Amino acid sequence: MSFQHLTRRSLLGRSAVGILTLAFGSRGTSSRVWSADPDVSADLITRQASPFNAEPPLDRLIEKWITPVNSFFVRSHGDVPELDVKDFTLTVDGLVDKPLTLKLADLVERFPSVGTTATLTCAGNRRSEFAAVKKVGGVQWDAGAIGNAEWQGVRLTDVLKAAGVKAEAKHVWFEGRDQVTEKNVTFPFGGSIPLEKGLATAATGTTLLATQMNGQPLTPSHGFPLRTVVPGYIGARSVKWLHKITVADRPSPNHFVADVYKLVPEENADLIARTAPIYEFTLNSAICVPSAGAAVSGDRLTVKGFALTNGTTGRSVQQIEVSADGGQTWSAAKVTSPLRDYCWVLWSADVALTDKSDSLIVRATDTSGEVQPQICPWNYKGYQFNGWHKVGLKRS
Ligand code: MTE
């Protein structure tokens, strides 16, 4: 069934068990099979076995503008929760006139079905490159913790309107059904976004409560049965296994908003408390073909990769440039994919090599004039690495 045809009616036409079976196959609700999960391709590179965190090899990553589910990175802080969709409810509470408790079928029945294409990227993407200055803790991502998908669901703004947001509201909190254990304390994963982002209605920028990814129900690893998708924001705000929305006058106190996803130079509790959470993702680009260390011959080479603008509304990629001489001269790359708000672009460049070309470098510029920095300032938690991406070459 195509993306366009998997509509509210067709989803509703299935019983809850049917939806569950479609997503889980014969494994029912109790599957906890990580790398054998059918949505997780054997080709993903496991960065952490449990909880499962994995990214695709970079050449695979850029084969398609819409990333197939089985090569979409997985970033989970806890194990995939065991859910029975029959009992699954979404609650909406906090600063609202009418708190709501919605079964999945109510949600799909009551609100219009909306689709959007958006890129998700982990704030920790490219974290392993901080090691050139000083290694940071956490999952050591290469540049593959990113993917672009077609999401289908209902608009957060429609659900908030139905609940009636009170005048003093400023933020929307999300909570997942998974449990994360850190330092012997167990708690749910949570996210938070400013209310105006939650109310956005632009076709490309609206925050979704998504039930489908690339025309199929979400898979367990990607948040079945419901997740938020917040275009332009770091992946951490797109909360999987969503079961609770709270409208509030401040950002969520959840550990992953209050402490974790922040740019700080050291582990200092006061400083962390005073630092704003990261929301928008950052301007970035990477070379995916050839791969690092590839042997190349001849005097010309086709180089390919992805680029992404800062997730602030209204920006798009202006220019992507590749250098084969350490940044002294640059060749312009061509965009080879659609250019859409809040989505990555794929690019290709035909680059001249000399005998001395021992590396390739890429940098992107966006329409606000922001240029990717040559060197990304180090930060303690290893987020938003966006220095010029460099791959070494072997001349043969
Ligand atoms: N939601 C829940 N409930 N638990 C999580 O661990 N990880 C977040 C976000 N939503 C997470 C979550 C992070 S850090 C990222 S980058 C994205 O999910 C990754 O989404 P994906 O695994 O579908 O690629």
Short mmCIF file of N, CA and C in Angstrom, two decimals, residues 92-93 95-100 102 107 110-112 114 154-166 169 172 195-202 206-207 209 245 247:
data_model
loop_
_atom_site.label_atom_id
_atom_site.label_comp_id
_atom_site.label_asym_id
_atom_site.label_seq_id
_atom_site.Cartn_x
_atom_site.Cartn_y
_atom_site.Cartn_z
N VAL A 92 -3.54 13.97 27.26
CA VAL A 92 -3.13 15.36 27.07
C VAL A 92 -3.60 16.10 28.32
N ASP A 93 -2.64 16.67 29.07
CA ASP A 93 -3.03 17.32 30.33
C ASP A 93 -2.21 18.59 30.55
N LEU A 95 -1.78 22.61 31.22
CA LEU A 95 -2.49 23.88 31.05
C LEU A 95 -3.47 23.82 29.88
N VAL A 96 -4.49 22.98 30.04
CA VAL A 96 -5.51 22.85 29.00
C VAL A 96 -6.89 22.95 29.66
N ASP A 97 -7.89 23.38 28.87
CA ASP A 97 -9.25 23.50 29.42
C ASP A 97 -9.88 22.12 29.61
N LYS A 98 -9.55 21.20 28.68
CA LYS A 98 -10.23 19.89 28.66
C LYS A 98 -9.19 18.78 28.50
N PRO A 99 -8.69 18.20 29.58
CA PRO A 99 -7.72 17.10 29.42
C PRO A 99 -8.32 15.98 28.57
N LEU A 100 -7.49 15.31 27.79
CA LEU A 100 -7.99 14.27 26.89
C LEU A 100 -7.32 12.93 27.20
N LEU A 102 -7.04 9.58 24.82
CA LEU A 102 -7.42 9.10 23.49
C LEU A 102 -6.82 7.73 23.23
N LEU A 107 -7.68 8.80 18.09
CA LEU A 107 -6.79 9.83 17.57
C LEU A 107 -6.88 9.88 16.04
N ARG A 110 -10.53 11.02 14.96
CA ARG A 110 -11.00 12.36 15.30
C ARG A 110 -10.30 13.47 14.56
N PHE A 111 -9.04 13.24 14.16
CA PHE A 111 -8.25 14.33 13.59
C PHE A 111 -7.83 14.01 12.15
N PRO A 112 -7.70 15.08 11.30
CA PRO A 112 -7.33 14.81 9.91
C PRO A 112 -5.94 14.19 9.79
N VAL A 114 -2.43 13.79 8.17
CA VAL A 114 -1.52 14.74 7.53
C VAL A 114 -0.18 14.04 7.30
N VAL A 154 -1.28 12.76 12.75
CA VAL A 154 -2.18 13.89 12.96
C VAL A 154 -1.34 15.06 13.47
N ARG A 155 -1.85 16.28 13.24
CA ARG A 155 -1.08 17.44 13.68
C ARG A 155 -1.21 17.62 15.18
N LEU A 156 -0.09 17.88 15.83
CA LEU A 156 -0.13 18.19 17.27
C LEU A 156 -1.05 19.38 17.52
N THR A 157 -0.99 20.37 16.63
CA THR A 157 -1.79 21.59 16.85
C THR A 157 -3.29 21.26 16.90
N ASP A 158 -3.75 20.30 16.09
CA ASP A 158 -5.18 19.94 16.10
C ASP A 158 -5.56 19.31 17.44
N VAL A 159 -4.67 18.49 17.97
CA VAL A 159 -4.95 17.83 19.26
C VAL A 159 -4.94 18.87 20.37
N LEU A 160 -3.97 19.80 20.30
CA LEU A 160 -3.90 20.84 21.34
C LEU A 160 -5.14 21.73 21.29
N LYS A 161 -5.60 22.02 20.07
CA LYS A 161 -6.81 22.86 19.95
C LYS A 161 -8.00 22.16 20.58
N ALA A 162 -8.10 20.85 20.37
CA ALA A 162 -9.22 20.09 20.94
C ALA A 162 -9.17 20.12 22.47
N ALA A 163 -7.96 20.19 23.02
CA ALA A 163 -7.83 20.21 24.49
C ALA A 163 -8.01 21.64 25.02
N GLY A 164 -7.80 22.65 24.15
CA GLY A 164 -7.95 24.04 24.57
C GLY A 164 -6.76 24.50 25.41
N VAL A 165 -5.79 25.12 24.76
CA VAL A 165 -4.57 25.54 25.46
C VAL A 165 -4.83 26.83 26.24
N LYS A 166 -4.44 26.85 27.50
CA LYS A 166 -4.66 28.05 28.34
C LYS A 166 -3.65 29.14 27.97
N ALA A 169 0.19 29.08 28.77
CA ALA A 169 1.02 27.96 28.27
C ALA A 169 2.14 28.46 27.37
N VAL A 172 5.36 22.48 25.36
CA VAL A 172 4.63 21.21 25.30
C VAL A 172 5.63 20.09 25.61
N LEU A 195 5.77 26.08 22.69
CA LEU A 195 4.39 25.96 22.21
C LEU A 195 4.23 26.41 20.76
N GLU A 196 4.94 27.52 20.38
CA GLU A 196 4.72 28.00 19.00
C GLU A 196 5.14 26.97 17.96
N LYS A 197 6.15 26.15 18.28
CA LYS A 197 6.55 25.09 17.34
C LYS A 197 5.44 24.02 17.31
N GLY A 198 4.86 23.76 18.46
CA GLY A 198 3.79 22.76 18.53
C GLY A 198 2.53 23.21 17.82
N LEU A 199 2.34 24.54 17.68
CA LEU A 199 1.13 25.05 17.03
C LEU A 199 1.34 25.31 15.55
N ALA A 200 2.59 25.17 15.05
CA ALA A 200 2.88 25.51 13.65
C ALA A 200 2.02 24.67 12.70
N THR A 201 1.50 25.33 11.66
CA THR A 201 0.62 24.62 10.74
C THR A 201 1.18 24.54 9.32
N ALA A 202 2.31 25.22 9.03
CA ALA A 202 2.86 25.20 7.66
C ALA A 202 3.00 23.75 7.21
N THR A 206 4.95 21.43 10.30
CA THR A 206 4.05 21.12 11.40
C THR A 206 4.57 19.94 12.23
N THR A 207 4.39 20.04 13.54
CA THR A 207 4.78 18.93 14.41
C THR A 207 3.70 17.85 14.32
N LEU A 209 2.04 14.00 15.29
CA LEU A 209 1.96 12.79 16.11
C LEU A 209 1.85 11.67 15.08
N ILE A 245 1.20 13.86 26.71
CA ILE A 245 1.53 15.23 26.31
C ILE A 245 1.08 16.14 27.46
N VAL A 247 0.93 20.22 28.63
CA VAL A 247 1.12 21.62 28.26
C VAL A 247 1.53 22.37 29.53
#
